[in-house]
PDB file of C-alpha atoms in Angstrom:
ATOM      1  CA  ILE A   1     189.420  77.842 106.133  1.00  0.00           C
ATOM      2  CA  ASN A   2     190.127  75.409 108.916  1.00  0.00           C
ATOM      3  CA  LYS A   3     192.075  72.925 106.845  1.00  0.00           C
ATOM      4  CA  ASP A   4     189.092  70.622 106.678  1.00  0.00           C
ATOM      5  CA  LEU A   5     188.381  69.493 103.081  1.00  0.00           C
ATOM      6  CA  LYS A   6     184.916  68.295 104.068  1.00  0.00           C
ATOM      7  CA  SER A   7     183.972  71.997 104.616  1.00  0.00           C
ATOM      8  CA  ILE A   8     184.885  72.635 100.961  1.00  0.00           C
ATOM      9  CA  GLU A   9     182.401  70.082  99.881  1.00  0.00           C
ATOM     10  CA  ASN A  10     179.762  71.652 102.142  1.00  0.00           C
ATOM     11  CA  PHE A  11     180.590  74.996 100.627  1.00  0.00           C
ATOM     12  CA  LYS A  12     180.060  73.644  97.170  1.00  0.00           C
ATOM     13  CA  SER A  13     176.630  72.508  98.021  1.00  0.00           C
ATOM     14  CA  SER A  14     175.810  75.861  99.573  1.00  0.00           C
ATOM     15  CA  LEU A  15     176.981  77.509  96.321  1.00  0.00           C
ATOM     16  CA  VAL A  16     174.265  75.592  94.470  1.00  0.00           C
ATOM     17  CA  GLN A  17     171.677  76.983  96.905  1.00  0.00           C
ATOM     18  CA  MET A  18     173.053  80.497  96.632  1.00  0.00           C
ATOM     19  CA  ASP A  19     172.863  80.352  92.827  1.00  0.00           C
ATOM     20  CA  LYS A  20     169.222  79.358  93.077  1.00  0.00           C
ATOM     21  CA  TYR A  21     168.478  82.300  95.384  1.00  0.00           C
ATOM     22  CA  ARG A  22     170.443  84.677  93.119  1.00  0.00           C
ATOM     23  CA  ASP A  23     168.360  83.559  90.110  1.00  0.00           C
ATOM     24  CA  LEU A  24     165.135  84.125  92.160  1.00  0.00           C
ATOM     25  CA  VAL A  25     166.284  87.550  93.154  1.00  0.00           C
ATOM     26  CA  SER A  26     167.402  88.372  89.542  1.00  0.00           C
ATOM     27  CA  GLN A  27     163.869  87.676  88.341  1.00  0.00           C
ATOM     28  CA  SER A  28     162.397  90.249  90.688  1.00  0.00           C
ATOM     29  CA  LEU A  29     164.746  93.105  89.781  1.00  0.00           C
ATOM     30  CA  ASP A  30     162.971  96.012  88.094  1.00  0.00           C
ATOM     31  CA  THR A  31     165.331  98.854  87.600  1.00  0.00           C
ATOM     32  CA  ASP A  32     168.453  99.063  85.467  1.00  0.00           C
ATOM     33  CA  GLN A  33     170.476 100.081  88.520  1.00  0.00           C
ATOM     34  CA  GLU A  34     169.392  96.949  90.400  1.00  0.00           C
ATOM     35  CA  LYS A  35     170.217  94.804  87.387  1.00  0.00           C
ATOM     36  CA  ALA A  36     173.723  96.516  87.165  1.00  0.00           C
ATOM     37  CA  TRP A  37     174.344  95.768  90.864  1.00  0.00           C
ATOM     38  CA  MET A  38     173.305  92.217  90.298  1.00  0.00           C
ATOM     39  CA  GLU A  39     175.662  91.854  87.323  1.00  0.00           C
ATOM     40  CA  LYS A  40     178.502  93.221  89.498  1.00  0.00           C
ATOM     41  CA  ILE A  41     177.577  90.819  92.259  1.00  0.00           C
ATOM     42  CA  ILE A  42     177.569  87.905  89.787  1.00  0.00           C
ATOM     43  CA  GLU A  43     180.920  89.014  88.294  1.00  0.00           C
ATOM     44  CA  ALA A  44     182.590  89.472  91.675  1.00  0.00           C
ATOM     45  CA  ASP A  45     181.107  86.171  93.001  1.00  0.00           C
ATOM     46  CA  GLY A  46     182.463  84.388  89.903  1.00  0.00           C
ATOM     47  CA  LYS A  47     185.895  85.838  90.437  1.00  0.00           C
ATOM     48  CA  TRP A  48     185.716  84.906  94.105  1.00  0.00           C
ATOM     49  CA  ASP A  49     184.587  81.314  93.261  1.00  0.00           C
ATOM     50  CA  THR A  50     187.457  80.991  90.741  1.00  0.00           C
ATOM     51  CA  LEU A  51     189.979  82.296  93.250  1.00  0.00           C
ATOM     52  CA  PHE A  52     188.648  80.018  95.944  1.00  0.00           C
ATOM     53  CA  PHE A  53     188.554  76.806  93.977  1.00  0.00           C
ATOM     54  CA  ASN A  54     191.596  77.428  91.749  1.00  0.00           C
ATOM     55  CA  GLU A  55     193.988  78.896  94.343  1.00  0.00           C
ATOM     56  CA  VAL A  56     192.738  78.615  97.931  1.00  0.00           C
ATOM     57  CA  VAL A  57     191.600  74.952  97.773  1.00  0.00           C
ATOM     58  CA  PRO A  58     194.834  73.722  96.098  1.00  0.00           C
ATOM     59  CA  ALA A  59     196.839  75.739  98.692  1.00  0.00           C
ATOM     60  CA  VAL A  60     194.904  74.078 101.506  1.00  0.00           C
ATOM     61  CA  GLU A  61     195.399  70.704  99.957  1.00  0.00           C
ATOM     62  CA  LYS A  62     199.092  71.415  99.424  1.00  0.00           C
ATOM     63  CA  GLU A  63     199.411  72.472 103.052  1.00  0.00           C
ATOM     64  CA  LEU A  64     197.550  69.380 104.219  1.00  0.00           C
ATOM     65  CA  LYS A  65     199.867  67.290 102.079  1.00  0.00           C
ATOM     66  CA  ALA A  66     202.880  68.990 103.651  1.00  0.00           C
ATOM     67  CA  ASP A  67     201.403  68.389 107.060  1.00  0.00           C
ATOM     68  CA  LEU A  68     200.758  64.751 106.196  1.00  0.00           C
ATOM     69  CA  GLN A  69     204.315  64.363 104.993  1.00  0.00           C
ATOM     70  CA  ARG A  70     205.637  66.055 108.169  1.00  0.00           C
ATOM     71  CA  LEU A  71     203.422  63.883 110.294  1.00  0.00           C
ATOM     72  CA  ASP A  72     204.373  60.868 108.298  1.00  0.00           C
ATOM     73  CA  GLY A  73     208.012  61.663 109.026  1.00  0.00           C
ATOM     74  CA  GLU A  74     207.304  62.225 112.703  1.00  0.00           C
ATOM     75  CA  SER A  75     205.267  58.963 112.912  1.00  0.00           C
ATOM     76  CA  ASP A  76     208.020  57.076 111.201  1.00  0.00           C
ATOM     77  CA  ALA A  77     210.563  58.350 113.693  1.00  0.00           C
ATOM     78  CA  LYS A  78     208.222  57.348 116.604  1.00  0.00           C
ATOM     79  CA  LEU A  79     207.457  53.992 115.031  1.00  0.00           C
ATOM     80  CA  SER A  80     211.151  53.264 114.519  1.00  0.00           C
ATOM     81  CA  VAL A  81     211.751  53.809 118.266  1.00  0.00           C
ATOM     82  CA  VAL A  82     208.866  51.428 118.963  1.00  0.00           C
ATOM     83  CA  GLU A  83     210.243  48.913 116.495  1.00  0.00           C
ATOM     84  CA  GLU A  84     213.795  49.066 117.891  1.00  0.00           C
ATOM     85  CA  ASN A  85     212.474  48.492 121.430  1.00  0.00           C
ATOM     86  CA  VAL A  86     210.217  45.672 120.357  1.00  0.00           C
ATOM     87  CA  ASN A  87     213.200  44.015 118.511  1.00  0.00           C
ATOM     88  CA  ALA A  88     215.450  44.499 121.549  1.00  0.00           C
ATOM     89  CA  LEU A  89     212.646  43.013 123.794  1.00  0.00           C
ATOM     90  CA  VAL A  90     212.176  40.080 121.422  1.00  0.00           C
ATOM     91  CA  LYS A  91     215.962  39.467 121.329  1.00  0.00           C
ATOM     92  CA  SER A  92     216.146  39.573 125.092  1.00  0.00           C
ATOM     93  CA  LEU A  93     213.185  37.369 125.671  1.00  0.00           C
ATOM     94  CA  GLY A  94     214.537  34.885 123.022  1.00  0.00           C
ATOM     95  CA  ALA A  95     217.908  34.819 124.838  1.00  0.00           C
ATOM     96  CA  GLU A  96     216.149  34.168 128.099  1.00  0.00           C
ATOM     97  CA  ALA A  97     214.063  31.432 126.593  1.00  0.00           C
ATOM     98  CA  SER A  98     217.147  29.810 125.102  1.00  0.00           C
ATOM     99  CA  ALA A  99     218.934  30.072 128.385  1.00  0.00           C
ATOM    100  CA  ALA A 100     215.929  28.552 130.184  1.00  0.00           C
ATOM    101  CA  VAL A 101     215.756  25.659 127.630  1.00  0.00           C
ATOM    102  CA  SER A 102     219.469  25.025 127.957  1.00  0.00           C
ATOM    103  CA  GLU A 103     219.302  25.086 131.793  1.00  0.00           C
ATOM    104  CA  TYR A 104     216.333  22.677 131.600  1.00  0.00           C
ATOM    105  CA  GLN A 105     218.225  20.309 129.336  1.00  0.00           C
ATOM    106  CA  ASN A 106     221.290  20.364 131.669  1.00  0.00           C
ATOM    107  CA  THR A 107     219.015  19.834 134.698  1.00  0.00           C
ATOM    108  CA  ALA A 108     217.248  16.925 132.918  1.00  0.00           C
ATOM    109  CA  LYS A 109     220.582  15.321 131.984  1.00  0.00           C
ATOM    110  CA  SER A 110     221.861  15.725 135.552  1.00  0.00           C
ATOM    111  CA  MET A 111     218.665  14.134 136.885  1.00  0.00           C
ATOM    112  CA  GLN A 112     219.020  11.212 134.386  1.00  0.00           C
ATOM    113  CA  TYR A 113     222.586  10.606 135.606  1.00  0.00           C
ATOM    114  CA  THR A 114     221.456  10.905 139.232  1.00  0.00           C
ATOM    115  CA  ILE A 115     218.654   8.411 138.625  1.00  0.00           C
ATOM    116  CA  VAL A 116     221.008   5.964 136.987  1.00  0.00           C
ATOM    117  CA  ILE A 117     223.516   6.327 139.836  1.00  0.00           C
ATOM    118  CA  VAL A 118     220.821   5.888 142.460  1.00  0.00           C
ATOM    119  CA  ALA A 119     219.414   2.800 140.612  1.00  0.00           C
ATOM    120  CA  VAL A 120     222.928   1.279 140.369  1.00  0.00           C
ATOM    121  CA  LEU A 121     223.645   1.992 144.037  1.00  0.00           C
ATOM    122  CA  ALA A 122     220.214   0.628 145.020  1.00  0.00           C
ATOM    123  CA  SER A 123     220.800  -2.547 142.976  1.00  0.00           C
ATOM    124  CA  LEU A 124     224.245  -3.010 144.568  1.00  0.00           C
ATOM    125  CA  LEU A 125     222.767  -2.355 148.050  1.00  0.00           C
ATOM    126  CA  GLY A 126     220.087  -4.878 147.248  1.00  0.00           C
ATOM    127  CA  ILE A 127     222.587  -7.470 146.206  1.00  0.00           C
ATOM    128  CA  VAL A 128     224.751  -6.805 149.279  1.00  0.00           C
ATOM    129  CA  LEU A 129     221.687  -6.963 151.572  1.00  0.00           C
ATOM    130  CA  GLY A 130     220.482 -10.078 149.745  1.00  0.00           C
ATOM    131  CA  LEU A 131     223.818 -11.763 150.351  1.00  0.00           C
ATOM    132  CA  ILE A 132     223.871 -10.680 153.965  1.00  0.00           C
ATOM    133  CA  ILE A 133     220.340 -11.979 154.541  1.00  0.00           C
ATOM    134  CA  ALA A 134     221.079 -15.170 152.568  1.00  0.00           C
ATOM    135  CA  ASN A 135     224.186 -15.661 154.671  1.00  0.00           C
ATOM    136  CA  SER A 136     222.362 -15.049 157.866  1.00  0.00           C
ATOM    137  CA  ILE A 137     219.776 -17.627 156.907  1.00  0.00           C
ATOM    138  CA  THR A 138     222.176 -20.261 155.471  1.00  0.00           C
ATOM    139  CA  LYS A 139     224.766 -19.999 158.148  1.00  0.00           C
ATOM    140  CA  PRO A 140     222.601 -21.377 160.928  1.00  0.00           C
ATOM    141  CA  ILE A 141     221.208 -23.995 158.529  1.00  0.00           C
ATOM    142  CA  ASN A 142     224.728 -24.984 157.493  1.00  0.00           C
ATOM    143  CA  LYS A 143     225.641 -25.358 161.246  1.00  0.00           C
ATOM    144  CA  ILE A 144     222.738 -27.558 161.852  1.00  0.00           C
ATOM    145  CA  THR A 145     223.568 -29.710 158.791  1.00  0.00           C
ATOM    146  CA  VAL A 146     227.216 -29.934 159.773  1.00  0.00           C
ATOM    147  CA  TRP A 147     226.264 -30.829 163.333  1.00  0.00           C
ATOM    148  CA  GLN A 148     223.910 -33.556 162.132  1.00  0.00           C
ATOM    149  CA  PHE A 149     226.420 -35.148 159.843  1.00  0.00           C
ATOM    150  CA  THR A 150     229.113 -35.107 162.426  1.00  0.00           C
ATOM    151  CA  ARG A 151     227.110 -36.902 164.954  1.00  0.00           C
TER     152      ARG A 151
END
């Protein structure tokens, strides 16, 4: 038995065929000796079938169940290692993402302050340049007007 329960099903179907052939052979037996041998064959075959299906098959199923339980335990151990590593990876990536978001927010805030400061400085520079230009235009005009009124 190779621990394959499908082979047991195949064996059951071959037993049906074997029983048909046994019945055919039984019909062609002529002597009492042949019939006695056939009775011994049928009796021994019945005992073997009983042993096979009542003891061997349950033992194989029990061993398969034990193997499945062992394999289940092994797979649980291996899956727990995978799960632990996945959780650690998720935690690490989550921390990196949080740090990146925090850094982005800090950078955005700094850029906002920088833009406000540059805008204020540009406005002040514009006012100062406007005053200088206005002064440079109005000074000569004032000199001309003062010169005309003093004449």
